[in-house]
């Protein structure tokens, strides 16, 4: 679980230097598609990683553990993360989600405004 949780956070730092070289090597259109697609995949992996940490914290709540018929002492031994880390992951996941929705809403408004200026149908 340690590799599944922490690798998505480290890979974007390693991908940044490669992205710069790739952007210089490819034509602009291809570079935009490759870098945009890669950024989307890395963002999804990071969100999934945060989700794993949140689930780990939720399973430490006795009522949630009882639903899954899990033993709390077994969970404490099997998982290296704590409740504090799971709480921080939940906060980070919510903040990232809110920022993503806000950015998407702003881009949608700008797109509608640009279409209106050009006289294109909405």
Coordinates of N, CA, C and O in Angstrom, one line a residue:
X1 N 0.8 -1.2 0.0 CA 0.0 0.0 0.0 C 0.9 1.3 0.0 O 0.5 2.3 -0.5
X2 N 2.0 1.2 0.6 CA 2.9 2.4 0.7 C 3.2 2.9 -0.7 O 3.2 4.1 -1.0
X3 N 3.6 2.0 -1.6 CA 4.0 2.4 -3.0 C 2.8 2.9 -3.7 O 2.9 3.9 -4.4
X4 N 1.6 2.3 -3.5 CA 0.4 2.8 -4.2 C -0.1 4.1 -3.7 O -0.7 4.9 -4.5
X5 N 0.3 4.5 -2.5 CA -0.2 5.8 -2.0 C 0.8 6.9 -2.3 O 0.4 8.0 -2.6
X6 N 2.1 6.6 -2.1 CA 3.1 7.7 -2.3 C 3.7 7.9 -3.7 O 4.1 9.0 -4.0
X7 N 3.6 6.9 -4.5 CA 4.2 7.0 -5.9 C 3.4 8.1 -6.7 O 4.1 8.9 -7.4
X8 N 2.1 8.2 -6.6 CA 1.5 9.3 -7.4 C 1.9 10.7 -7.0 O 1.7 11.6 -7.7
X9 N 2.4 10.8 -5.7 CA 2.8 12.2 -5.3 C 4.2 12.5 -5.8 O 4.6 13.6 -6.0
X10 N 5.0 11.4 -6.0 CA 6.4 11.7 -6.4 C 6.6 11.7 -7.9 O 7.5 12.4 -8.4
X11 N 5.8 11.0 -8.6 CA 5.9 11.0 -10.1 C 5.8 12.3 -10.7 O 6.5 12.7 -11.6
X12 N 4.8 13.2 -10.3 CA 4.7 14.5 -11.0 C 6.0 15.4 -10.8 O 6.4 16.1 -11.7
X13 N 6.7 15.2 -9.7 CA 8.0 15.9 -9.6 C 9.0 15.4 -10.5 O 9.9 16.2 -11.0
X14 N 9.0 14.1 -10.8 CA 9.9 13.5 -11.7 C 9.5 13.8 -13.2 O 10.4 13.9 -14.1
X15 N 8.2 14.0 -13.4 CA 7.7 14.3 -14.7 C 8.0 15.7 -15.2 O 8.0 15.9 -16.4
X16 N 8.1 16.6 -14.3 CA 8.3 18.0 -14.7 C 9.5 18.3 -15.6 O 9.4 18.9 -16.7
X17 N 10.7 17.8 -15.3 CA 11.8 18.0 -16.2 C 11.6 17.3 -17.5 O 12.0 17.9 -18.6
X18 N 11.0 16.1 -17.5 CA 10.8 15.4 -18.8 C 9.7 16.2 -19.6 O 9.8 16.2 -20.8
X19 N 8.8 16.9 -19.0 CA 7.8 17.6 -19.7 C 8.4 18.8 -20.4 O 8.0 19.1 -21.6
X20 N 9.4 19.5 -19.8 CA 10.0 20.6 -20.4 C 10.8 20.1 -21.7 O 10.7 20.8 -22.7
X21 N 11.5 19.0 -21.6 CA 12.2 18.5 -22.8 C 11.3 18.1 -23.9 O 11.5 18.3 -25.0
X22 N 10.2 17.4 -23.4 CA 9.2 17.0 -24.4 C 8.5 18.1 -25.1 O 8.3 18.1 -26.3
X23 N 8.2 19.2 -24.4 CA 7.6 20.4 -25.0 C 8.5 21.0 -26.0 O 8.0 21.5 -27.0
X24 N 9.8 21.0 -25.8 CA 10.7 21.5 -26.8 C 10.9 20.6 -28.0 O 11.2 21.1 -29.1
X25 N 10.8 19.3 -27.8 CA 11.0 18.4 -28.9 C 9.8 18.2 -29.8 O 10.0 17.9 -31.0
X26 N 8.6 18.3 -29.3 CA 7.4 18.1 -30.1 C 6.9 19.4 -30.7 O 7.1 20.5 -30.2
X27 N 6.1 19.2 -31.8 CA 5.4 20.4 -32.3 C 4.4 20.9 -31.3 O 3.9 20.1 -30.4
X28 N 4.0 22.1 -31.3 CA 3.2 22.7 -30.3 C 1.8 21.9 -30.0 O 1.5 21.7 -28.9
X29 N 1.2 21.6 -31.1 CA -0.1 20.9 -31.0 C 0.1 19.5 -30.3 O -0.7 19.2 -29.4
X30 N 1.0 18.7 -30.8 CA 1.3 17.4 -30.2 C 1.7 17.6 -28.7 O 1.3 16.8 -27.9
X31 N 2.6 18.5 -28.5 CA 3.1 18.8 -27.1 C 1.9 19.1 -26.2 O 1.8 18.6 -25.0
X32 N 1.0 19.9 -26.6 CA -0.2 20.3 -25.8 C -1.0 19.1 -25.5 O -1.5 18.9 -24.3
X33 N -1.3 18.2 -26.5 CA -2.1 17.0 -26.2 C -1.4 16.1 -25.3 O -2.0 15.5 -24.3
X34 N -0.1 15.8 -25.5 CA 0.6 14.9 -24.7 C 0.7 15.4 -23.2 O 0.5 14.7 -22.3
X35 N 1.1 16.7 -23.1 CA 1.3 17.2 -21.7 C -0.1 17.4 -21.0 O -0.2 17.1 -19.8
X36 N -1.1 17.7 -21.7 CA -2.4 17.8 -21.1 C -2.9 16.5 -20.7 O -3.5 16.3 -19.6
X37 N -2.8 15.5 -21.5 CA -3.2 14.1 -21.2 C -2.4 13.6 -20.0 O -3.0 12.9 -19.1
X38 N -1.1 13.8 -20.0 CA -0.3 13.3 -18.9 C -0.7 14.0 -17.6 O -0.7 13.4 -16.5
X39 N -0.9 15.3 -17.7 CA -1.3 16.0 -16.4 C -2.6 15.5 -15.9 O -2.8 15.4 -14.7
X40 N -3.6 15.2 -16.8 CA -4.8 14.6 -16.4 C -4.7 13.3 -15.7 O -5.3 13.0 -14.6
X41 N -3.9 12.4 -16.2 CA -3.6 11.1 -15.6 C -2.9 11.3 -14.3 O -3.3 10.6 -13.3
X42 N -1.9 12.1 -14.2 CA -1.2 12.3 -12.9 C -2.1 12.9 -11.9 O -2.1 12.6 -10.7
X43 N -3.0 13.8 -12.3 CA -4.0 14.4 -11.3 C -5.0 13.3 -10.8 O -5.3 13.3 -9.6
X44 N -5.4 12.5 -11.7 CA -6.3 11.4 -11.3 C -5.6 10.4 -10.4 O -6.2 10.0 -9.4
X45 N -4.4 10.1 -10.6 CA -3.6 9.2 -9.8 C -3.4 9.8 -8.4 O -3.5 9.2 -7.4
X46 N -3.1 11.1 -8.3 CA -3.0 11.8 -7.1 C -4.3 11.8 -6.3 O -4.3 11.6 -5.1
X47 N -5.4 12.1 -7.0 CA -6.7 12.0 -6.3 C -7.0 10.6 -5.8 O -7.5 10.5 -4.7
X48 N -6.7 9.6 -6.5 CA -6.9 8.3 -6.1 C -6.1 7.9 -4.9 O -6.5 7.3 -3.9
X49 N -4.9 8.4 -4.9 CA -4.0 8.2 -3.7 C -4.5 8.9 -2.5 O -4.5 8.3 -1.4
X50 N -5.0 10.1 -2.6 CA -5.6 10.8 -1.5 C -6.8 10.0 -1.0 O -7.1 9.9 0.2
X51 N -7.6 9.5 -2.0 CA -8.8 8.7 -1.6 C -8.4 7.5 -0.8 O -9.1 7.1 0.1
X52 N -7.3 6.8 -1.2 CA -6.9 5.6 -0.4 C -6.5 6.0 1.0 O -6.9 5.3 2.0
X53 N -5.9 7.1 1.2 CA -5.6 7.6 2.6 C -6.8 7.9 3.3 O -6.9 7.6 4.5
X54 N -7.8 8.5 2.7 CA -9.1 8.8 3.3 C -9.8 7.6 3.7 O -10.3 7.5 4.9
X55 N -9.9 6.6 2.9 CA -10.5 5.3 3.2 C -9.8 4.6 4.4 O -10.5 4.1 5.3
X56 N -8.5 4.7 4.4 CA -7.8 4.1 5.5 C -8.2 4.8 6.8 O -8.4 4.1 7.9
X57 N -8.4 6.1 6.8 CA -8.8 6.8 8.0 C -10.3 6.5 8.4 O -10.6 6.3 9.6
X58 N -11.1 6.3 7.4 CA -12.5 6.0 7.6 C -12.6 4.6 8.3 O -13.5 4.4 9.1
X59 N -11.8 3.7 7.8 CA -11.9 2.3 8.4 C -11.5 2.3 9.8 O -11.7 1.3 10.5
X60 N -10.8 3.3 10.3 CA -10.4 3.3 11.7 C -11.6 3.8 12.6 O -11.5 3.6 13.8
X61 N -12.6 4.2 12.1 CA -13.8 4.6 12.8 C -14.6 3.3 13.1 O -14.9 2.5 12.2
X62 N -14.8 3.0 14.4 CA -15.4 1.7 14.8 C -16.7 1.4 14.0 O -16.9 0.2 13.6
X63 N -17.6 2.3 13.8 CA -18.8 2.1 13.1 C -18.6 1.7 11.7 O -19.3 0.8 11.2
X64 N -17.7 2.3 11.0 CA -17.4 2.0 9.6 C -16.7 0.6 9.5 O -17.0 -0.2 8.6
X65 N -15.8 0.4 10.5 CA -15.1 -0.9 10.5 C -16.1 -2.1 10.7 O -15.9 -3.2 10.2
X66 N -17.1 -1.8 11.5 CA -18.1 -2.8 11.8 C -18.9 -3.2 10.6 O -19.3 -4.3 10.4
X67 N -19.2 -2.2 9.7 CA -19.9 -2.4 8.5 C -19.2 -3.4 7.6 O -19.8 -4.3 7.0
X68 N -17.9 -3.3 7.6 CA -17.1 -4.2 6.7 C -16.6 -5.4 7.5 O -15.8 -6.2 6.9
X69 N -17.1 -5.6 8.7 CA -16.7 -6.8 9.5 C -15.2 -6.8 9.7 O -14.5 -7.9 9.5
X70 N -14.5 -5.7 9.9 CA -13.1 -5.6 10.1 C -12.7 -5.4 11.6 O -13.5 -4.9 12.3
X71 N -11.6 -5.9 11.9 CA -11.1 -5.8 13.3 C -10.2 -4.6 13.4 O -9.2 -4.5 12.6
X72 N -10.4 -3.7 14.4 CA -9.6 -2.6 14.5 C -8.1 -2.9 14.9 O -7.2 -2.2 14.3
X73 N -7.9 -3.8 15.8 CA -6.4 -4.1 16.0 C -5.7 -4.6 14.7 O -4.6 -4.3 14.5
X74 N -6.4 -5.3 13.9 CA -5.8 -5.8 12.6 C -5.5 -4.6 11.7 O -4.4 -4.6 11.1
X75 N -6.4 -3.6 11.7 CA -6.2 -2.5 10.9 C -5.0 -1.7 11.4 O -4.2 -1.1 10.6
X76 N -4.9 -1.5 12.7 CA -3.7 -0.8 13.2 C -2.4 -1.4 12.9 O -1.4 -0.7 12.6
X77 N -2.3 -2.7 12.8 CA -1.1 -3.4 12.5 C -0.9 -3.4 11.0 O 0.3 -3.4 10.5
X78 N -1.9 -3.5 10.2 CA -1.8 -3.6 8.7 C -1.5 -2.3 8.0 O -0.9 -2.3 6.9
X79 N -1.8 -1.2 8.6 CA -1.7 0.1 7.9 C -0.7 1.0 8.6 O -0.8 1.2 9.8
X80 N 0.2 1.6 7.8 CA 1.2 2.4 8.4 C 0.8 3.9 8.6 O 1.5 4.6 9.2
X81 N -0.4 4.2 8.1 CA -0.9 5.6 8.2 C -1.7 5.8 9.4 O -2.3 4.8 10.0
X82 N -1.9 7.0 9.8 CA -2.7 7.3 11.0 C -3.9 8.2 10.7 O -4.1 8.5 9.5
X83 N -4.6 8.4 11.7 CA -5.8 9.2 11.5 C -5.5 10.7 11.1 O -6.2 11.3 10.3
X84 N -4.4 11.2 11.6 CA -4.0 12.6 11.3 C -3.7 12.7 9.8 O -4.2 13.6 9.1
X85 N -3.0 11.7 9.3 CA -2.6 11.7 7.9 C -3.9 11.5 7.0 O -4.0 12.2 6.0
X86 N -4.8 10.7 7.5 CA -6.0 10.5 6.7 C -6.9 11.8 6.7 O -7.5 12.1 5.7
X87 N -6.9 12.5 7.8 CA -7.6 13.7 7.9 C -7.0 14.8 7.0 O -7.7 15.5 6.3
X88 N -5.7 14.9 7.0 CA -5.0 15.8 6.1 C -5.3 15.5 4.6 O -5.5 16.4 3.8
X89 N -5.3 14.2 4.3 CA -5.6 13.8 2.9 C -7.1 14.1 2.6 O -7.3 14.6 1.4
X90 N -8.0 14.0 3.5 CA -9.4 14.3 3.2 C -9.5 15.8 3.0 O -10.2 16.3 2.0
X91 N -8.8 16.6 3.8 CA -8.9 18.1 3.6 C -8.3 18.5 2.2 O -8.8 19.3 1.5
X92 N -7.1 17.8 1.9 CA -6.5 18.1 0.6 C -7.4 17.7 -0.6 O -7.5 18.4 -1.6
X93 N -8.0 16.6 -0.4 CA -8.9 16.1 -1.5 C -10.1 17.1 -1.7 O -10.5 17.4 -2.8
X94 N -10.7 17.5 -0.6 CA -11.8 18.5 -0.7 C -11.3 19.8 -1.3 O -12.0 20.4 -2.2
X95 N -10.2 20.3 -0.8 CA -9.7 21.6 -1.4 C -9.4 21.4 -2.9 O -9.7 22.3 -3.7
X96 N -8.7 20.4 -3.3 CA -8.4 20.2 -4.7 C -9.7 20.0 -5.5 O -9.8 20.6 -6.6
X97 N -10.7 19.4 -5.0 CA -12.0 19.2 -5.7 C -12.7 20.6 -5.9 O -13.2 20.9 -6.9
X98 N -12.7 21.4 -4.8 CA -13.3 22.7 -4.9 C -12.6 23.6 -5.9 O -13.2 24.3 -6.7
X99 N -11.2 23.6 -5.8 CA -10.5 24.4 -6.8 C -10.7 23.9 -8.2 O -10.7 24.7 -9.1
X100 N -10.8 22.6 -8.4 CA -11.0 22.1 -9.8 C -12.4 22.5 -10.3 O -12.5 23.0 -11.4
X101 N -13.4 22.4 -9.5 CA -14.7 22.9 -9.9 C -14.8 24.4 -10.1 O -15.4 24.8 -11.1
X102 N -14.1 25.1 -9.3 CA -14.1 26.6 -9.5 C -13.4 26.9 -10.8 O -13.8 27.8 -11.6
X103 N -12.2 26.3 -11.1 CA -11.5 26.5 -12.4 C -12.3 26.1 -13.6 O -12.4 26.8 -14.6
X104 N -13.0 25.0 -13.5 CA -13.8 24.5 -14.6 C -15.0 25.5 -14.8 O -15.3 25.8 -16.0
X105 N -15.6 26.0 -13.8 CA -16.7 27.0 -13.9 C -16.1 28.3 -14.6 O -16.8 28.9 -15.4
X106 N -15.0 28.8 -14.2 CA -14.4 30.0 -14.8 C -14.1 29.8 -16.2 O -14.4 30.6 -17.1
X107 N -13.6 28.6 -16.6 CA -13.3 28.4 -18.0 C -14.5 28.3 -18.8 O -14.6 28.7 -20.0
X108 N -15.6 27.7 -18.3 CA -16.8 27.6 -19.0 C -17.4 29.0 -19.2 O -17.9 29.3 -20.3
X109 N -17.4 29.8 -18.2 CA -17.8 31.2 -18.4 C -17.0 31.9 -19.4 O -17.6 32.7 -20.3
X110 N -15.7 31.8 -19.4 CA -14.9 32.5 -20.4 C -15.2 31.9 -21.8 O -15.2 32.7 -22.8
X111 N -15.4 30.6 -21.9 CA -15.7 30.1 -23.2 C -17.1 30.6 -23.8 O -17.2 31.0 -24.9
X112 N -18.1 30.7 -22.9 CA -19.4 31.3 -23.3 C -19.2 32.7 -23.7 O -19.8 33.2 -24.7
X113 N -18.4 33.5 -22.9 CA -18.2 34.9 -23.2 C -17.5 35.0 -24.6 O -17.8 35.9 -25.4
X114 N -16.5 34.2 -24.9 CA -15.8 34.2 -26.1 C -16.7 33.9 -27.3 O -16.7 34.5 -28.4
X115 N -17.6 32.9 -27.1 CA -18.5 32.5 -28.1 C -19.5 33.6 -28.4 O -19.9 33.9 -29.5
X116 N -19.9 34.3 -27.4 CA -20.8 35.5 -27.5 C -20.2 36.6 -28.3 O -20.8 37.2 -29.2
X117 N -18.9 36.9 -28.0 CA -18.2 37.9 -28.7 C -18.0 37.6 -30.2 O -18.2 38.5 -31.0
X118 N -17.8 36.3 -30.5 CA -17.7 35.9 -31.9 C -19.0 35.7 -32.6 O -19.0 35.5 -33.8
X119 N -20.1 35.8 -31.8 CA -21.4 35.6 -32.4 C -21.7 34.1 -32.7 O -22.6 33.9 -33.6
X120 N -21.1 33.2 -32.1 CA -21.4 31.8 -32.3 C -22.5 31.4 -31.4 O -22.7 32.0 -30.3
X121 N -23.2 30.3 -31.7 CA -24.3 29.9 -30.9 C -23.8 29.3 -29.6 O -22.7 28.6 -29.6
X122 N -24.5 29.4 -28.5 CA -24.1 28.9 -27.2 C -24.3 27.4 -27.2 O -23.7 26.5 -26.9

